[in-house]
Structures are given as C-alpha cells and as structure tokens.
PDB file of C-alpha atoms and ligand atoms in Angstrom:
ATOM      1  CA  MET A  29      -0.644   5.884 -47.131  1.00  0.00           C
ATOM      2  CA  LYS A  30      -3.008   5.381 -50.019  1.00  0.00           C
ATOM      3  CA  ILE A  31      -3.889   1.496 -51.529  1.00  0.00           C
ATOM      4  CA  LEU A  32      -5.668   0.971 -54.890  1.00  0.00           C
ATOM      5  CA  VAL A  33      -7.557  -2.074 -54.757  1.00  0.00           C
ATOM      6  CA  ALA A  34      -8.151  -4.146 -58.549  1.00  0.00           C
ATOM      7  CA  VAL A  35     -11.970  -5.733 -58.446  1.00  0.00           C
ATOM      8  CA  LYS A  36     -13.208  -7.941 -60.851  1.00  0.00           C
ATOM      9  CA  ARG A  37     -16.487  -8.366 -61.543  1.00  0.00           C
ATOM     10  CA  VAL A  38     -17.196 -12.486 -62.512  1.00  0.00           C
ATOM     11  CA  ILE A  39     -19.881 -15.039 -62.551  1.00  0.00           C
ATOM     12  CA  ASP A  40     -20.831 -16.060 -58.997  1.00  0.00           C
ATOM     13  CA  TYR A  41     -18.596 -18.761 -57.114  1.00  0.00           C
ATOM     14  CA  ASN A  42     -22.349 -20.375 -56.557  1.00  0.00           C
ATOM     15  CA  VAL A  43     -23.247 -20.378 -60.265  1.00  0.00           C
ATOM     16  CA  GLN A  44     -23.634 -23.724 -62.580  1.00  0.00           C
ATOM     17  CA  ILE A  45     -21.151 -22.294 -65.476  1.00  0.00           C
ATOM     18  CA  ARG A  46     -23.049 -23.114 -68.963  1.00  0.00           C
ATOM     19  CA  VAL A  47     -21.092 -22.889 -72.161  1.00  0.00           C
ATOM     20  CA  LYS A  48     -22.436 -20.820 -74.865  1.00  0.00           C
ATOM     21  CA  ALA A  49     -24.396 -22.375 -77.718  1.00  0.00           C
ATOM     22  CA  ASP A  50     -21.880 -21.806 -80.314  1.00  0.00           C
ATOM     23  CA  ASN A  51     -18.780 -22.778 -77.909  1.00  0.00           C
ATOM     24  CA  SER A  52     -17.219 -19.793 -78.262  1.00  0.00           C
ATOM     25  CA  GLY A  53     -17.595 -18.828 -74.740  1.00  0.00           C
ATOM     26  CA  ILE A  54     -19.215 -19.000 -70.791  1.00  0.00           C
ATOM     27  CA  GLU A  55     -22.857 -18.086 -70.919  1.00  0.00           C
ATOM     28  CA  THR A  56     -23.224 -14.674 -68.629  1.00  0.00           C
ATOM     29  CA  ASP A  57     -26.909 -13.301 -69.559  1.00  0.00           C
ATOM     30  CA  ASN A  58     -28.741 -13.569 -67.264  1.00  0.00           C
ATOM     31  CA  VAL A  59     -26.438 -15.067 -64.450  1.00  0.00           C
ATOM     32  CA  LYS A  60     -25.826 -13.948 -61.116  1.00  0.00           C
ATOM     33  CA  MET A  61     -22.345 -11.548 -61.306  1.00  0.00           C
ATOM     34  CA  SER A  62     -20.368 -10.864 -57.954  1.00  0.00           C
ATOM     35  CA  MET A  63     -16.915  -9.910 -56.742  1.00  0.00           C
ATOM     36  CA  ASN A  64     -14.010 -12.565 -57.452  1.00  0.00           C
ATOM     37  CA  PRO A  65     -13.733 -14.260 -54.397  1.00  0.00           C
ATOM     38  CA  PRO A  66     -10.087 -13.016 -53.622  1.00  0.00           C
ATOM     39  CA  ASP A  67     -10.683  -9.557 -54.483  1.00  0.00           C
ATOM     40  CA  GLU A  68     -12.801  -9.414 -52.003  1.00  0.00           C
ATOM     41  CA  ASN A  69      -9.670 -10.412 -49.540  1.00  0.00           C
ATOM     42  CA  ALA A  70      -7.786  -7.876 -51.022  1.00  0.00           C
ATOM     43  CA  VAL A  71     -10.743  -4.937 -49.997  1.00  0.00           C
ATOM     44  CA  GLU A  72     -11.292  -6.725 -46.763  1.00  0.00           C
ATOM     45  CA  GLU A  73      -7.102  -6.333 -45.977  1.00  0.00           C
ATOM     46  CA  ALA A  74      -7.123  -2.811 -47.439  1.00  0.00           C
ATOM     47  CA  ILE A  75      -9.885  -2.109 -45.279  1.00  0.00           C
ATOM     48  CA  LYS A  76      -8.547  -3.431 -41.751  1.00  0.00           C
ATOM     49  CA  LEU A  77      -4.877  -1.064 -42.580  1.00  0.00           C
ATOM     50  CA  LYS A  78      -7.097   1.541 -42.946  1.00  0.00           C
ATOM     51  CA  THR A  79      -9.072   1.413 -39.459  1.00  0.00           C
ATOM     52  CA  SER A  80      -5.754   0.009 -37.691  1.00  0.00           C
ATOM     53  CA  GLY A  81      -4.458   4.131 -38.706  1.00  0.00           C
ATOM     54  CA  VAL A  82      -1.992   2.315 -41.304  1.00  0.00           C
ATOM     55  CA  VAL A  83      -3.668   3.352 -44.465  1.00  0.00           C
ATOM     56  CA  SER A  84      -5.897   6.681 -45.028  1.00  0.00           C
ATOM     57  CA  GLU A  85      -7.375   5.513 -48.216  1.00  0.00           C
ATOM     58  CA  VAL A  86      -8.560   2.945 -50.037  1.00  0.00           C
ATOM     59  CA  VAL A  87      -9.629   2.968 -53.892  1.00  0.00           C
ATOM     60  CA  VAL A  88     -10.907   0.755 -55.664  1.00  0.00           C
ATOM     61  CA  VAL A  89     -10.558  -0.028 -59.259  1.00  0.00           C
ATOM     62  CA  SER A  90     -12.708  -2.553 -61.859  1.00  0.00           C
ATOM     63  CA  ILE A  91     -12.128  -2.074 -66.000  1.00  0.00           C
ATOM     64  CA  GLY A  92     -15.379  -3.691 -67.597  1.00  0.00           C
ATOM     65  CA  LEU A  93     -18.676  -3.228 -68.523  1.00  0.00           C
ATOM     66  CA  GLU A  94     -21.027  -0.432 -66.981  1.00  0.00           C
ATOM     67  CA  LYS A  95     -22.744  -3.008 -64.811  1.00  0.00           C
ATOM     68  CA  SER A  96     -18.896  -3.269 -62.350  1.00  0.00           C
ATOM     69  CA  GLN A  97     -20.106  -0.183 -61.399  1.00  0.00           C
ATOM     70  CA  ASP A  98     -22.154  -2.524 -58.823  1.00  0.00           C
ATOM     71  CA  THR A  99     -18.831  -4.503 -57.638  1.00  0.00           C
ATOM     72  CA  ILE A 100     -17.335  -1.679 -56.893  1.00  0.00           C
ATOM     73  CA  ARG A 101     -20.291  -0.192 -54.675  1.00  0.00           C
ATOM     74  CA  SER A 102     -19.738  -3.399 -52.718  1.00  0.00           C
ATOM     75  CA  ALA A 103     -16.466  -3.123 -52.552  1.00  0.00           C
ATOM     76  CA  MET A 104     -17.409   0.481 -50.950  1.00  0.00           C
ATOM     77  CA  ALA A 105     -19.956  -1.120 -49.149  1.00  0.00           C
ATOM     78  CA  MET A 106     -17.429  -2.936 -47.134  1.00  0.00           C
ATOM     79  CA  GLY A 107     -15.467   0.099 -46.270  1.00  0.00           C
ATOM     80  CA  ALA A 108     -13.596   1.184 -49.095  1.00  0.00           C
ATOM     81  CA  ASP A 109     -13.593   5.024 -49.694  1.00  0.00           C
ATOM     82  CA  ARG A 110     -13.827   5.733 -53.424  1.00  0.00           C
ATOM     83  CA  GLY A 111     -14.309   3.684 -56.832  1.00  0.00           C
ATOM     84  CA  ILE A 112     -12.794   4.380 -60.089  1.00  0.00           C
ATOM     85  CA  LEU A 113     -14.829   2.245 -63.439  1.00  0.00           C
ATOM     86  CA  VAL A 114     -12.660   1.828 -66.460  1.00  0.00           C
ATOM     87  CA  LYS A 115     -15.623   1.589 -68.362  1.00  0.00           C
ATOM     88  CA  THR A 116     -15.262  -1.191 -71.767  1.00  0.00           C
ATOM     89  CA  ASP A 117     -17.452  -3.251 -73.556  1.00  0.00           C
ATOM     90  CA  GLN A 118     -14.210  -5.180 -74.770  1.00  0.00           C
ATOM     91  CA  MET A 119     -13.064  -8.372 -72.877  1.00  0.00           C
ATOM     92  CA  LEU A 120      -9.720  -7.655 -71.741  1.00  0.00           C
ATOM     93  CA  ASP A 121      -6.238 -10.408 -71.572  1.00  0.00           C
ATOM     94  CA  PRO A 122      -4.792  -9.971 -68.199  1.00  0.00           C
ATOM     95  CA  LEU A 123      -1.833  -7.613 -70.361  1.00  0.00           C
ATOM     96  CA  ALA A 124      -4.480  -5.092 -71.374  1.00  0.00           C
ATOM     97  CA  VAL A 125      -5.955  -5.205 -67.651  1.00  0.00           C
ATOM     98  CA  ALA A 126      -2.196  -5.210 -66.569  1.00  0.00           C
ATOM     99  CA  LYS A 127      -1.614  -1.730 -68.264  1.00  0.00           C
ATOM    100  CA  THR A 128      -4.768  -0.218 -67.867  1.00  0.00           C
ATOM    101  CA  LEU A 129      -3.930  -0.311 -64.107  1.00  0.00           C
ATOM    102  CA  LYS A 130      -0.839   0.688 -64.982  1.00  0.00           C
ATOM    103  CA  ALA A 131      -2.166   3.926 -66.319  1.00  0.00           C
ATOM    104  CA  ILE A 132      -4.585   4.398 -63.207  1.00  0.00           C
ATOM    105  CA  VAL A 133      -1.371   3.662 -60.682  1.00  0.00           C
ATOM    106  CA  GLU A 134       0.060   6.942 -62.493  1.00  0.00           C
ATOM    107  CA  LYS A 135      -2.885   9.003 -62.042  1.00  0.00           C
ATOM    108  CA  GLU A 136      -3.406   7.745 -58.104  1.00  0.00           C
ATOM    109  CA  ASN A 137       0.100   7.297 -57.173  1.00  0.00           C
ATOM    110  CA  PRO A 138      -0.522   4.498 -54.551  1.00  0.00           C
ATOM    111  CA  ASP A 139       2.140   2.851 -52.107  1.00  0.00           C
ATOM    112  CA  MET A 140       0.385  -0.634 -52.545  1.00  0.00           C
ATOM    113  CA  VAL A 141      -1.972  -2.171 -55.333  1.00  0.00           C
ATOM    114  CA  LEU A 142      -3.693  -5.282 -54.027  1.00  0.00           C
ATOM    115  CA  LEU A 143      -5.800  -7.773 -56.347  1.00  0.00           C
ATOM    116  CA  GLY A 144      -6.936 -10.789 -56.131  1.00  0.00           C
ATOM    117  CA  LYS A 145      -4.316 -13.783 -57.293  1.00  0.00           C
ATOM    118  CA  GLN A 146      -6.931 -15.400 -59.569  1.00  0.00           C
ATOM    119  CA  ALA A 147     -10.277 -14.639 -61.267  1.00  0.00           C
ATOM    120  CA  ILE A 148     -12.187 -17.413 -61.198  1.00  0.00           C
ATOM    121  CA  ASP A 149     -13.495 -16.517 -64.588  1.00  0.00           C
ATOM    122  CA  TYR A 150     -10.743 -17.561 -67.119  1.00  0.00           C
ATOM    123  CA  ASP A 151      -8.569 -18.706 -63.980  1.00  0.00           C
ATOM    124  CA  CYS A 152      -5.308 -16.472 -65.366  1.00  0.00           C
ATOM    125  CA  ASN A 153      -3.595 -15.619 -62.891  1.00  0.00           C
ATOM    126  CA  GLN A 154      -1.504 -13.197 -64.071  1.00  0.00           C
ATOM    127  CA  THR A 155      -3.003  -9.364 -64.224  1.00  0.00           C
ATOM    128  CA  GLY A 156      -0.631  -8.610 -60.334  1.00  0.00           C
ATOM    129  CA  GLN A 157       2.227 -10.496 -61.622  1.00  0.00           C
ATOM    130  CA  MET A 158       1.979  -8.360 -65.530  1.00  0.00           C
ATOM    131  CA  LEU A 159       1.718  -5.204 -62.897  1.00  0.00           C
ATOM    132  CA  SER A 160       4.658  -5.373 -61.201  1.00  0.00           C
ATOM    133  CA  ALA A 161       6.447  -5.968 -63.969  1.00  0.00           C
ATOM    134  CA  LEU A 162       5.442  -3.076 -65.958  1.00  0.00           C
ATOM    135  CA  LEU A 163       5.846  -0.920 -63.291  1.00  0.00           C
ATOM    136  CA  ASP A 164       9.332  -2.238 -62.471  1.00  0.00           C
ATOM    137  CA  TRP A 165       7.480  -2.630 -58.237  1.00  0.00           C
ATOM    138  CA  PRO A 166       8.081  -5.326 -56.172  1.00  0.00           C
ATOM    139  CA  GLN A 167       5.874  -8.247 -55.692  1.00  0.00           C
ATOM    140  CA  GLY A 168       4.159 -10.559 -53.227  1.00  0.00           C
ATOM    141  CA  CYS A 169       1.577 -13.095 -54.845  1.00  0.00           C
ATOM    142  CA  PHE A 170      -0.402 -15.644 -53.268  1.00  0.00           C
ATOM    143  CA  VAL A 171      -0.236 -13.648 -50.138  1.00  0.00           C
ATOM    144  CA  SER A 172      -1.439 -15.162 -46.855  1.00  0.00           C
ATOM    145  CA  ARG A 173      -0.065 -12.786 -44.313  1.00  0.00           C
ATOM    146  CA  LEU A 174       0.517  -8.954 -44.684  1.00  0.00           C
ATOM    147  CA  GLY A 175       2.015  -6.491 -42.302  1.00  0.00           C
ATOM    148  CA  VAL A 176       2.840  -3.113 -42.630  1.00  0.00           C
ATOM    149  CA  LYS A 177       5.841  -1.441 -40.798  1.00  0.00           C
ATOM    150  CA  ASP A 178       6.497   2.467 -42.433  1.00  0.00           C
ATOM    151  CA  GLN A 179       7.805   1.547 -45.980  1.00  0.00           C
ATOM    152  CA  THR A 180       8.294  -1.713 -45.855  1.00  0.00           C
ATOM    153  CA  ILE A 181       5.807  -5.097 -45.628  1.00  0.00           C
ATOM    154  CA  THR A 182       6.555  -8.471 -44.935  1.00  0.00           C
ATOM    155  CA  ILE A 183       4.159 -11.168 -46.177  1.00  0.00           C
ATOM    156  CA  SER A 184       3.813 -14.567 -46.092  1.00  0.00           C
ATOM    157  CA  ARG A 185       3.071 -16.983 -48.778  1.00  0.00           C
ATOM    158  CA  GLU A 186       2.446 -20.061 -49.819  1.00  0.00           C
ATOM    159  CA  ILE A 187       4.603 -22.265 -51.540  1.00  0.00           C
ATOM    160  CA  ASP A 188       5.415 -26.074 -52.066  1.00  0.00           C
ATOM    161  CA  GLU A 189       7.944 -26.807 -49.116  1.00  0.00           C
ATOM    162  CA  GLY A 190       5.752 -24.493 -47.097  1.00  0.00           C
ATOM    163  CA  LEU A 191       5.296 -20.954 -46.095  1.00  0.00           C
ATOM    164  CA  GLU A 192       7.963 -18.704 -47.811  1.00  0.00           C
ATOM    165  CA  GLU A 193       8.535 -14.856 -45.394  1.00  0.00           C
ATOM    166  CA  LEU A 194       9.552 -11.923 -47.442  1.00  0.00           C
ATOM    167  CA  GLU A 195      10.025  -8.500 -46.755  1.00  0.00           C
ATOM    168  CA  ILE A 196       9.581  -6.124 -49.444  1.00  0.00           C
ATOM    169  CA  GLN A 197       9.732  -1.858 -49.902  1.00  0.00           C
ATOM    170  CA  LEU A 198       6.764  -0.183 -50.688  1.00  0.00           C
ATOM    171  CA  PRO A 199       5.684   0.919 -53.556  1.00  0.00           C
ATOM    172  CA  ALA A 200       4.995  -2.812 -54.536  1.00  0.00           C
ATOM    173  CA  VAL A 201       1.703  -4.833 -56.048  1.00  0.00           C
ATOM    174  CA  VAL A 202       0.444  -7.813 -53.663  1.00  0.00           C
ATOM    175  CA  THR A 203      -1.824 -10.466 -54.650  1.00  0.00           C
ATOM    176  CA  CYS A 204      -4.094 -12.096 -52.216  1.00  0.00           C
ATOM    177  CA  ASP A 205      -4.851 -15.656 -51.499  1.00  0.00           C
ATOM    178  CA  LEU A 206      -8.263 -16.714 -50.478  1.00  0.00           C
ATOM    179  CA  ARG A 207      -6.404 -17.287 -46.543  1.00  0.00           C
ATOM    180  CA  LEU A 208      -5.594 -13.802 -45.473  1.00  0.00           C
ATOM    181  CA  ASN A 209      -8.768 -12.836 -43.675  1.00  0.00           C
ATOM    182  CA  GLU A 210     -12.508 -13.055 -43.487  1.00  0.00           C
ATOM    183  CA  PRO A 211     -13.960 -10.803 -45.876  1.00  0.00           C
ATOM    184  CA  ARG A 212     -16.944  -9.181 -43.567  1.00  0.00           C
ATOM    185  CA  PHE A 213     -20.740  -8.551 -44.894  1.00  0.00           C
ATOM    186  CA  ALA A 214     -21.610  -5.440 -46.012  1.00  0.00           C
ATOM    187  CA  SER A 215     -24.594  -4.371 -43.205  1.00  0.00           C
ATOM    188  CA  LEU A 216     -27.152  -2.581 -44.775  1.00  0.00           C
ATOM    189  CA  PRO A 217     -26.777   1.034 -43.369  1.00  0.00           C
ATOM    190  CA  ASN A 218     -23.068   0.514 -45.394  1.00  0.00           C
ATOM    191  CA  ILE A 219     -24.860  -0.270 -48.091  1.00  0.00           C
ATOM    192  CA  MET A 220     -26.927   2.528 -48.638  1.00  0.00           C
ATOM    193  CA  LYS A 221     -23.535   4.885 -47.749  1.00  0.00           C
ATOM    194  CA  ALA A 222     -21.772   2.912 -50.328  1.00  0.00           C
ATOM    195  CA  LYS A 223     -24.256   4.477 -52.763  1.00  0.00           C
ATOM    196  CA  LYS A 224     -23.261   8.292 -51.434  1.00  0.00           C
ATOM    197  CA  LYS A 225     -19.682   7.646 -52.299  1.00  0.00           C
ATOM    198  CA  PRO A 226     -17.677   9.169 -55.196  1.00  0.00           C
ATOM    199  CA  LEU A 227     -17.513   6.675 -58.022  1.00  0.00           C
ATOM    200  CA  ASP A 228     -15.970   8.232 -61.328  1.00  0.00           C
ATOM    201  CA  ILE A 229     -16.351   6.547 -64.786  1.00  0.00           C
ATOM    202  CA  ILE A 230     -13.293   7.069 -66.948  1.00  0.00           C
ATOM    203  CA  SER A 231     -13.714   5.767 -70.699  1.00  0.00           C
ATOM    204  CA  ILE A 232     -10.894   3.190 -71.623  1.00  0.00           C
ATOM    205  CA  ASP A 233     -10.304   4.848 -74.743  1.00  0.00           C
ATOM    206  CA  ASN A 234      -9.045   8.220 -72.958  1.00  0.00           C
ATOM    207  CA  LEU A 235      -6.503   6.066 -71.268  1.00  0.00           C
ATOM    208  CA  SER A 236      -4.042   5.579 -74.544  1.00  0.00           C
ATOM    209  CA  VAL A 237      -3.856   2.031 -73.480  1.00  0.00           C
ATOM    210  CA  ASP A 238      -3.175  -1.052 -75.929  1.00  0.00           C
ATOM    211  CA  THR A 239      -5.928  -2.996 -75.120  1.00  0.00           C
ATOM    212  CA  ASN A 240      -4.959  -5.532 -78.471  1.00  0.00           C
ATOM    213  CA  SER A 241      -5.970  -8.930 -77.903  1.00  0.00           C
ATOM    214  CA  ARG A 242      -2.965 -11.376 -77.885  1.00  0.00           C
ATOM    215  CA  VAL A 243      -5.089 -14.048 -76.946  1.00  0.00           C
ATOM    216  CA  LYS A 244      -7.575 -16.004 -79.356  1.00  0.00           C
ATOM    217  CA  TYR A 245      -9.890 -18.361 -77.530  1.00  0.00           C
ATOM    218  CA  ILE A 246     -10.841 -21.237 -80.007  1.00  0.00           C
ATOM    219  CA  LYS A 247     -12.984 -23.003 -78.199  1.00  0.00           C
ATOM    220  CA  VAL A 248     -14.821 -23.599 -75.199  1.00  0.00           C
ATOM    221  CA  GLU A 249     -16.235 -26.840 -74.204  1.00  0.00           C
ATOM    222  CA  GLU A 250     -18.080 -28.657 -70.896  1.00  0.00           C
ATOM    223  CA  PRO A 251     -16.145 -31.017 -69.251  1.00  0.00           C
ATOM    224  CA  PRO A 252     -17.256 -34.771 -69.991  1.00  0.00           C
ATOM    225  CA  VAL A 253     -19.443 -35.986 -68.118  1.00  0.00           C
ATOM    226  CA  ARG A 254     -18.450 -37.962 -65.104  1.00  0.00           C
ATOM    227  CA  LYS A 255     -19.552 -41.352 -64.673  1.00  0.00           C
ATOM    228  CA  GLY A 256     -21.113 -42.530 -61.685  1.00  0.00           C
ATOM    229  CA  GLY A 257     -18.837 -44.355 -58.990  1.00  0.00           C
ATOM    230  CA  ALA A 258     -19.644 -47.642 -57.779  1.00  0.00           C
ATOM    231  CA  MET A 259     -18.723 -49.305 -53.460  1.00  0.00           C
ATOM    232  CA  VAL A 260     -16.485 -51.911 -53.853  1.00  0.00           C
ATOM    233  CA  ALA A 261     -16.241 -54.834 -50.856  1.00  0.00           C
ATOM    234  CA  ASP A 262     -12.750 -55.030 -50.625  1.00  0.00           C
ATOM    235  CA  ALA A 263      -9.073 -54.700 -51.951  1.00  0.00           C
ATOM    236  CA  LYS A 264      -9.485 -57.640 -53.960  1.00  0.00           C
ATOM    237  CA  GLU A 265     -12.743 -56.553 -55.778  1.00  0.00           C
ATOM    238  CA  LEU A 266     -10.963 -53.526 -56.437  1.00  0.00           C
ATOM    239  CA  ILE A 267      -8.155 -55.243 -57.976  1.00  0.00           C
ATOM    240  CA  GLN A 268      -9.917 -57.108 -60.228  1.00  0.00           C
ATOM    241  CA  LYS A 269     -12.256 -54.734 -61.421  1.00  0.00           C
ATOM    242  CA  LEU A 270      -9.458 -51.911 -61.874  1.00  0.00           C
ATOM    243  CA  LYS A 271      -7.439 -54.790 -63.752  1.00  0.00           C
ATOM    244  CA  TYR A 272     -10.241 -56.408 -66.286  1.00  0.00           C
ATOM    245  CA  GLU A 273     -13.157 -53.648 -66.237  1.00  0.00           C
ATOM    246  CA  ALA A 274     -11.160 -50.338 -66.145  1.00  0.00           C
ATOM    247  CA  LYS A 275      -7.860 -52.456 -67.673  1.00  0.00           C
ATOM    248  CA  VAL A 276      -5.312 -49.281 -65.714  1.00  0.00           C
ATOM    249  CA  ILE A 277      -3.121 -52.306 -64.096  1.00  0.00           C
TER     250      ILE A 277
HETATM  251  P1  AMP B 317      -5.798 -12.547 -63.543  1.00  0.00           P
HETATM  252  O1  AMP B 317      -4.591 -12.366 -63.662  1.00  0.00           O
HETATM  253  O2  AMP B 317      -6.801 -12.854 -64.757  1.00  0.00           O
HETATM  254  O3  AMP B 317      -6.005 -14.538 -63.018  1.00  0.00           O
HETATM  255  O4  AMP B 317      -6.795 -11.673 -62.125  1.00  0.00           O
HETATM  256  C1  AMP B 317      -5.742 -11.521 -61.253  1.00  0.00           C
HETATM  257  C2  AMP B 317      -6.433 -10.417 -60.637  1.00  0.00           C
HETATM  258  O5  AMP B 317      -6.349  -9.295 -61.280  1.00  0.00           O
HETATM  259  C3  AMP B 317      -7.897 -10.355 -60.160  1.00  0.00           C
HETATM  260  O6  AMP B 317      -8.450 -11.211 -58.909  1.00  0.00           O
HETATM  261  C4  AMP B 317      -8.160  -8.746 -59.900  1.00  0.00           C
HETATM  262  O7  AMP B 317      -7.579  -8.377 -58.762  1.00  0.00           O
HETATM  263  C5  AMP B 317      -7.274  -8.010 -61.055  1.00  0.00           C
HETATM  264  N1  AMP B 317      -8.532  -8.352 -62.407  1.00  0.00           N
HETATM  265  C6  AMP B 317      -8.400  -8.648 -63.038  1.00  0.00           C
HETATM  266  N2  AMP B 317      -9.220  -8.981 -64.294  1.00  0.00           N
HETATM  267  C7  AMP B 317     -10.051  -7.491 -63.807  1.00  0.00           C
HETATM  268  C8  AMP B 317     -10.537  -6.567 -64.410  1.00  0.00           C
HETATM  269  N3  AMP B 317     -11.260  -6.456 -65.431  1.00  0.00           N
HETATM  270  N4  AMP B 317     -10.592  -5.373 -63.324  1.00  0.00           N
HETATM  271  C9  AMP B 317     -10.344  -4.958 -62.476  1.00  0.00           C
HETATM  272  N5  AMP B 317      -8.878  -6.052 -61.975  1.00  0.00           N
HETATM  273  C10 AMP B 317      -9.214  -7.186 -62.182  1.00  0.00           C
END
C-alpha cells in the first residue's frame, strides 16, 4: 500500500502574526516557517502504518515556494521515503491546491491521501474535501483514529454528538486531527539521512492545472486590542458592573 501525504509550509504556530503595513496579507518575511501542525499528524500516521508493515511507501508532497523543500525534508526526517515539490510562487486557493494534488495522485496512484484537517495560516479546512470530490473518492475528515484492514479503513471522527465511527473503502482521502497521534521529533541522524532521500521538483506549469484564483482577499486586519480584565469582589458587584458599566444586562 502506498500513502501520499500533503504537507504545507506555514508560519510557525509559536510566532506572533503580523499584518502587512498595507493590509494586503500576513507578513512572512524573516518569519520562522514550519510544517502545518495537523500535517505532522498525517506524516506520523503514515510512518506508523509503514512501521507496522501495512504500508510500503510514504510519499510527501508540498505545493509552494522553493523553500517548501525544508518542510518536505522535515517529513522525510520523520520517516517518509521520498518527496515531491510542486513549485509555484503563486498563492493558491484550496481548489487550486486540490486540483494540483489530484494531478499528483494520478501520477503516483496512492491507495490513500492523508492531509491535515486545516492549514493554520488561512484556516480554510477545504482542501481534503475538494480533493475527495475531484477524485470521486470517499473521504474521512477530522480523523482521530485510523485503522487499516486490507482495502478498508476504519476511522473515528469527532462530531457534535460524540465520536462517529466509519468504515471506508480505499482508495480514500483522509484529513487528520491533532488528536490522532503524537508526532515524533526527528533525530539528528534521521535529519542527515533525509538530506539524501529523493525529492522531485515539478513546476506547476507542467501539470496543466487551472490555478486561477476564485477568492479575492480584500483586507487583512489585526483584531481589536483587548481591554484588560478586572476582578470583582462578589456576584453583586459583577451584576452592577454588567448593568451600569458594560450595559449588557
Ligand atoms: P486548508 O484547506 O487550506 O485548510 O488545508 C488543509 C490541508 O490541505 C492542509 O493541512 C494540508 O495537508 C493540505 N494543503 C493545503 N495547502 C497545501 C499546499 N500548498 N501544499 C501541500 N498541502 C497543502
């Protein structure tokens, strides 16, 4: 069985986000970038399946700038076998990313595509669902447990009422939740080994994918600065403040 894992290079989750001076987007110059956190869970799960003998090859794909190679190398240092960078300088909508991933799926023929449930930069939460529709493959989203048996996977996913358990036929698209596993840290020897693993670079222009943007970002703004909180002595004082100062009751 072969797994394709989609990993995105995003601003590191520990970084304090800054909005560009012209409000056109988020400042990414001189900012620490890392693998999107749920994508680390996707890589971890694929490697665990490989270690348990269910999967024979884990291929990692990232779509983006030349520097996305670092993200692919990080996944290979965790244990992925090889990587593909689809190079583009364009900022792509989830639909364009899904179309690009579809083109890679058609080249690689994996049994399963693992993605993160959401990229923390623009919080779209769309790519996996769109890819499943484009491929006409079943999908399991926000997965917090994954089991594989022959050509069937069993998954758990959190829904409002609790946990939903599903059985899905492969090939399938699965998007991973942070609860799925604890991603490993790559050891130094594995980081060194990852430098020698194969990484193909493809220009997005060679995939004949329509990457035209259908979403226009009008303006990005900082959230309003929060006012400091205050301690109250008792419920009576709280009611007074809500009634006469905040005027919300
Ligand atoms: P999104 O729909 O943008 O929230 O992204 C959901 C998931 O799609 C991410 O967690 C990644 O696994 C994958 N993905 C999104 N953009 C890219 C990209 N440029 N390259 C590779 N994978 C991506």
